[in-house]
Coordinates of C-alpha atoms and ligand atoms in Angstrom, one line a residue:
X1 CA 36.3 -22.1 -23.2
X2 CA 38.7 -20.3 -25.6
X3 CA 41.7 -18.2 -24.7
X4 CA 43.7 -15.8 -26.9
X5 CA 47.2 -17.3 -26.9
X6 CA 50.3 -15.5 -28.1
X7 CA 52.9 -18.2 -27.4
X8 CA 54.1 -21.0 -25.2
X9 CA 57.7 -21.2 -24.0
X10 CA 58.1 -24.8 -22.9
X11 CA 60.8 -24.2 -20.3
X12 CA 61.6 -21.1 -18.4
X13 CA 63.6 -20.6 -15.2
X14 CA 62.8 -16.9 -14.8
X15 CA 59.0 -17.0 -14.5
X16 CA 58.5 -18.3 -10.9
X17 CA 60.0 -21.1 -8.9
X18 CA 61.8 -24.0 -10.6
X19 CA 61.4 -25.0 -14.2
X20 CA 58.1 -23.8 -15.6
X21 CA 56.2 -23.6 -18.9
X22 CA 55.4 -19.9 -19.6
X23 CA 52.2 -19.2 -21.4
X24 CA 51.7 -15.7 -22.9
X25 CA 48.2 -14.6 -23.6
X26 CA 47.2 -11.9 -26.1
X27 CA 45.8 -8.5 -25.1
X28 CA 46.8 -5.9 -22.6
X29 CA 45.1 -2.8 -21.1
X30 CA 48.4 -1.0 -20.5
X31 CA 50.6 0.5 -23.2
X32 CA 54.0 1.0 -21.6
X33 CA 56.3 3.2 -23.6
X34 CA 59.1 0.7 -23.2
X35 CA 57.0 -2.5 -23.7
X36 CA 59.2 -5.4 -24.7
X37 CA 56.4 -7.3 -26.3
X38 CA 54.3 -4.7 -28.0
X39 CA 52.8 -7.2 -30.4
X40 CA 50.9 -8.7 -27.5
X41 CA 48.9 -5.5 -26.7
X42 CA 46.0 -5.6 -29.1
X43 CA 43.9 -8.2 -30.9
X44 CA 44.2 -8.4 -34.7
X45 CA 41.5 -6.6 -36.7
X46 CA 42.3 -8.6 -39.9
X47 CA 43.2 -5.5 -41.9
X48 CA 45.6 -7.7 -43.9
X49 CA 48.3 -5.1 -44.0
X50 CA 50.9 -7.6 -42.8
X51 CA 50.1 -10.3 -45.4
X52 CA 52.3 -8.8 -48.1
X53 CA 55.2 -8.4 -45.7
X54 CA 55.6 -12.1 -45.2
X55 CA 58.5 -13.3 -47.5
X56 CA 57.3 -17.0 -47.5
X57 CA 53.5 -16.7 -47.9
X58 CA 52.9 -18.0 -44.4
X59 CA 50.0 -15.5 -44.2
X60 CA 46.9 -15.7 -46.4
X61 CA 43.4 -14.3 -46.3
X62 CA 40.4 -16.5 -45.9
X63 CA 38.1 -15.3 -48.7
X64 CA 34.9 -16.3 -46.9
X65 CA 35.4 -14.6 -43.6
X66 CA 38.2 -12.2 -44.5
X67 CA 40.3 -13.4 -41.6
X68 CA 44.1 -13.9 -41.7
X69 CA 45.2 -17.5 -41.8
X70 CA 48.7 -18.2 -40.3
X71 CA 50.5 -21.3 -41.5
X72 CA 53.1 -22.0 -38.8
X73 CA 54.7 -24.8 -40.9
X74 CA 56.0 -22.1 -43.4
X75 CA 56.9 -19.4 -40.9
X76 CA 60.6 -18.6 -40.7
X77 CA 60.1 -16.4 -37.6
X78 CA 61.5 -13.3 -39.4
X79 CA 59.0 -11.0 -37.5
X80 CA 58.3 -9.0 -40.6
X81 CA 54.6 -9.2 -39.9
X82 CA 54.7 -7.9 -36.4
X83 CA 57.0 -5.1 -37.4
X84 CA 54.6 -4.1 -40.2
X85 CA 51.5 -4.2 -37.9
X86 CA 50.4 -0.6 -37.1
X87 CA 48.2 -1.9 -34.3
X88 CA 50.7 -3.5 -31.8
X89 CA 49.4 -6.9 -32.7
X90 CA 50.5 -10.0 -34.6
X91 CA 48.7 -12.3 -37.1
X92 CA 50.4 -15.3 -35.3
X93 CA 48.4 -15.5 -32.1
X94 CA 45.7 -18.1 -31.9
X95 CA 42.5 -19.0 -30.2
X96 CA 43.0 -22.2 -28.1
X97 CA 41.0 -24.1 -25.5
X98 CA 42.4 -24.9 -22.1
X99 CA 42.3 -28.6 -23.1
X100 CA 44.5 -27.9 -26.1
X101 CA 47.0 -26.0 -24.0
X102 CA 47.1 -28.7 -21.4
X103 CA 47.6 -31.3 -24.1
X104 CA 50.8 -29.4 -25.2
X105 CA 52.0 -28.9 -21.6
X106 CA 51.7 -32.7 -21.0
X107 CA 54.7 -33.1 -23.3
X108 CA 56.8 -31.1 -20.9
X109 CA 55.2 -32.5 -17.7
X110 CA 58.2 -34.6 -16.5
X111 CA 60.5 -31.6 -16.7
X112 CA 58.4 -28.8 -15.1
X113 CA 57.0 -28.0 -11.7
X114 CA 54.3 -25.7 -12.9
X115 CA 53.0 -23.2 -15.3
X116 CA 53.1 -19.4 -15.3
X117 CA 50.7 -17.4 -17.3
X118 CA 51.7 -14.0 -18.5
X119 CA 50.8 -11.6 -21.3
X120 CA 49.7 -9.2 -22.5
X121 CA 47.7 -9.1 -19.3
X122 CA 46.5 -12.6 -18.4
X123 CA 43.9 -11.5 -15.8
X124 CA 41.8 -9.9 -18.6
X125 CA 41.0 -13.6 -19.4
X126 CA 40.3 -14.6 -15.8
X127 CA 37.6 -17.2 -16.6
X128 CA 39.9 -18.9 -19.0
X129 CA 42.7 -18.8 -16.4
X130 CA 40.4 -20.5 -13.9
X131 CA 39.6 -23.3 -16.4
X132 CA 43.3 -23.7 -17.3
X133 CA 44.5 -23.7 -13.7
X134 CA 41.8 -26.2 -12.7
X135 CA 43.1 -28.6 -15.3
X136 CA 46.8 -27.9 -14.6
X137 CA 46.2 -28.7 -10.9
X138 CA 44.6 -32.0 -12.0
X139 CA 48.0 -33.1 -13.4
X140 CA 49.9 -31.9 -10.4
X141 CA 51.2 -28.5 -11.6
X142 CA 51.5 -25.4 -9.6
X143 CA 50.0 -22.3 -11.2
X144 CA 51.4 -18.7 -11.1
X145 CA 50.4 -15.5 -12.8
X146 CA 52.5 -12.6 -14.0
X147 CA 50.2 -9.5 -13.9
X148 CA 50.3 -5.8 -14.5
X149 CA 48.0 -5.5 -11.5
X150 CA 45.2 -3.7 -13.3
X151 CA 42.3 -5.9 -12.3
X152 CA 41.0 -6.2 -8.8
X153 CA 42.5 -9.5 -7.6
X154 CA 40.7 -9.3 -4.3
X155 CA 37.5 -9.8 -6.3
X156 CA 38.8 -12.9 -8.0
X157 CA 38.3 -15.4 -5.3
X158 CA 38.2 -18.5 -7.5
X159 CA 41.3 -17.5 -9.4
X160 CA 43.3 -16.6 -6.3
X161 CA 42.3 -19.9 -4.7
X162 CA 43.8 -21.7 -7.6
X163 CA 46.8 -19.5 -8.0
X164 CA 49.9 -20.5 -6.0
X165 CA 51.8 -17.2 -6.5
X166 CA 51.7 -13.9 -8.2
X167 CA 54.4 -11.8 -9.9
X168 CA 53.3 -8.2 -9.9
X169 CA 54.7 -5.4 -12.0
X170 CA 54.9 -2.1 -10.2
X171 CA 56.2 0.1 -12.9
X172 CA 56.2 3.5 -11.3
X173 CA 54.9 4.7 -8.0
X174 CA 54.0 8.2 -9.1
X175 CA 50.4 8.4 -10.4
X176 CA 51.0 11.1 -13.1
X177 CA 54.0 9.4 -14.6
X178 CA 52.2 6.1 -14.6
X179 CA 49.4 7.7 -16.6
X180 CA 51.9 9.4 -18.9
X181 CA 54.2 6.5 -19.8
X182 CA 52.0 3.5 -19.1
X183 CA 48.8 5.1 -20.4
X184 CA 46.8 3.9 -17.4
X185 CA 46.1 4.6 -13.7
X186 CA 48.1 2.8 -11.0
X187 CA 45.6 2.9 -8.2
X188 CA 44.6 -0.7 -8.7
X189 CA 48.2 -1.8 -9.0
X190 CA 49.0 -0.4 -5.5
X191 CA 45.8 -1.8 -4.1
X192 CA 46.8 -5.3 -5.4
X193 CA 50.2 -4.9 -3.9
X194 CA 48.6 -4.5 -0.4
X195 CA 46.1 -7.3 -1.1
X196 CA 48.8 -9.7 -2.2
X197 CA 51.1 -9.0 0.7
X198 CA 48.1 -9.5 3.1
X199 CA 47.0 -12.8 1.6
X200 CA 50.5 -14.2 1.2
X201 CA 50.3 -14.8 -2.5
X202 CA 52.9 -12.3 -3.6
X203 CA 55.8 -14.2 -5.0
X204 CA 57.7 -11.4 -6.6
X205 CA 57.4 -7.7 -7.5
X206 CA 59.0 -6.5 -10.7
X207 CA 60.2 -3.0 -11.5
X208 CA 61.8 -2.2 -14.9
X209 CA 64.2 0.6 -14.2
X210 CA 64.1 3.3 -16.9
X211 CA 66.4 6.1 -15.8
X212 CA 65.0 9.2 -17.7
X213 CA 61.3 8.5 -17.3
X214 CA 60.7 7.6 -13.7
X215 CA 61.8 8.5 -10.2
X216 CA 63.0 5.0 -9.6
X217 CA 64.3 5.8 -6.2
X218 CA 60.7 6.7 -5.1
X219 CA 59.3 3.5 -6.6
X220 CA 61.9 1.2 -5.2
X221 CA 61.8 2.7 -1.7
X222 CA 58.0 2.5 -1.5
X223 CA 57.7 -1.0 -2.9
X224 CA 60.5 -2.3 -0.6
X225 CA 58.8 -0.7 2.4
X226 CA 55.5 -2.5 1.5
X227 CA 57.0 -6.0 1.0
X228 CA 59.8 -6.0 3.5
X229 CA 57.9 -8.2 6.0
X230 CA 56.6 -10.6 3.3
X231 CA 58.3 -13.6 1.6
X232 CA 58.2 -11.8 -1.7
X233 CA 61.3 -11.1 -3.7
X234 CA 61.9 -7.7 -5.3
X235 CA 63.3 -8.1 -8.8
X236 CA 64.9 -4.9 -10.3
X237 CA 65.1 -5.2 -14.0
X238 CA 67.4 -3.2 -16.2
X239 CA 65.6 -1.6 -19.0
X240 CA 67.0 -3.0 -22.3
X241 CA 66.2 -2.2 -25.9
X242 CA 65.2 -5.7 -26.9
X243 CA 61.8 -5.8 -28.6
X244 CA 61.0 -2.2 -27.9
X245 CA 59.2 -0.2 -30.6
X246 CA 61.6 1.6 -32.9
X247 CA 60.4 5.1 -32.0
X248 CA 61.2 4.5 -28.3
X249 CA 64.7 3.2 -28.7
X250 CA 66.3 6.4 -27.4
X251 CA 65.7 5.3 -23.8
X252 CA 68.9 4.7 -21.7
X253 CA 69.8 1.4 -20.2
X254 CA 70.7 1.9 -16.5
X255 CA 74.3 1.2 -15.4
X256 CA 75.3 -1.4 -12.8
X257 CA 76.0 1.5 -10.5
X258 CA 72.4 2.8 -10.9
X259 CA 71.0 -0.7 -10.2
X260 CA 73.2 -1.3 -7.2
X261 CA 72.2 2.1 -5.8
X262 CA 68.5 1.1 -6.1
X263 CA 69.1 -2.3 -4.5
X264 CA 70.9 -0.6 -1.6
X265 CA 67.9 1.7 -1.1
X266 CA 65.7 -1.4 -0.8
X267 CA 68.0 -2.9 1.7
X268 CA 68.1 0.4 3.7
X269 CA 64.3 0.1 4.3
X270 CA 64.7 -3.6 5.4
X271 CA 63.9 -5.4 2.1
X272 CA 66.8 -7.8 1.6
X273 CA 65.2 -10.4 -0.7
X274 CA 66.2 -8.6 -3.9
X275 CA 67.7 -9.5 -7.3
X276 CA 69.0 -7.4 -10.2
X277 CA 68.6 -8.7 -13.7
Ligands
SF4_301 S1 57.2 -14.1 -38.8 FE1 56.4 -15.8 -40.0 S2 54.4 -15.1 -40.6 FE2 55.5 -13.3 -39.9 S3 56.3 -12.4 -41.8 FE3 57.9 -13.8 -40.9 S4 57.6 -15.8 -41.9 FE4 55.8 -14.5 -42.3
SF4_302 S1 48.4 -8.4 -37.4 FE1 48.1 -6.2 -37.6 S2 48.6 -5.8 -39.7 FE2 48.3 -8.0 -39.6 S3 46.1 -8.2 -40.1 FE3 46.2 -8.1 -37.9 S4 45.9 -5.9 -37.4 FE4 46.4 -6.0 -39.6

């Protein structure tokens, strides 16, 4: 089965326990105003707009099927194509089978404990994840997902049986602000939070702290309350400008004081397994 693959980072120490290979899939059903990887949101529609932007002719058009062809051997990683794309996509993602990905991961096998699949939103490709995780388990790797929580994980029995841990983004507690700045409902996210606490698969909750958009105190207090009796860690992430779309660069990075205040709020409700990054 094919998956839509944005990129593979061979070694990561921030995507779950130990050293892991992080696999980013293409396509997301959220559109966060502060998204740090907006080029992973949509699939390419082969409009060819970005082809001329490439300074080294790494992009061409297949005359028969009008699809964009990306030549990674020429690419100098200048990102001109993704900056040009008006659709929050990239011509560089590829279609890959689970076997092809496993073949690449085998190169890193002696140095990693497992794989973490992120996105985009990886659970939109649940059947592909099931096949990939089944094969990863066969070579002794643990399997984690990093999800925006938009799909009902309680209905994904096969996937959850294969999955060793979940990193869940809880972006904002307030429903209306979630709709406004994330462009989606958060009902399922909060349902998944409860489900993952109950089934013991929650490894970490992540909240990106954006001072002027959200009531971060409300989000942190509520999440901390939910997870305080679980083994899950609460990661509070400073919003940073890196990778954010140009028209949203006016957002403020929270201060250390802001972050310490939020961490204290988590501690006050009894959630002590916290980290600020
Ligand atoms: S990132 Fe690669 S493909 Fe994209 S414009 Fe730059 S050289 Fe061309
Ligand atoms: S990546 Fe964007 S600009 Fe380039 S062909 Fe695809 S949709 Fe068009």
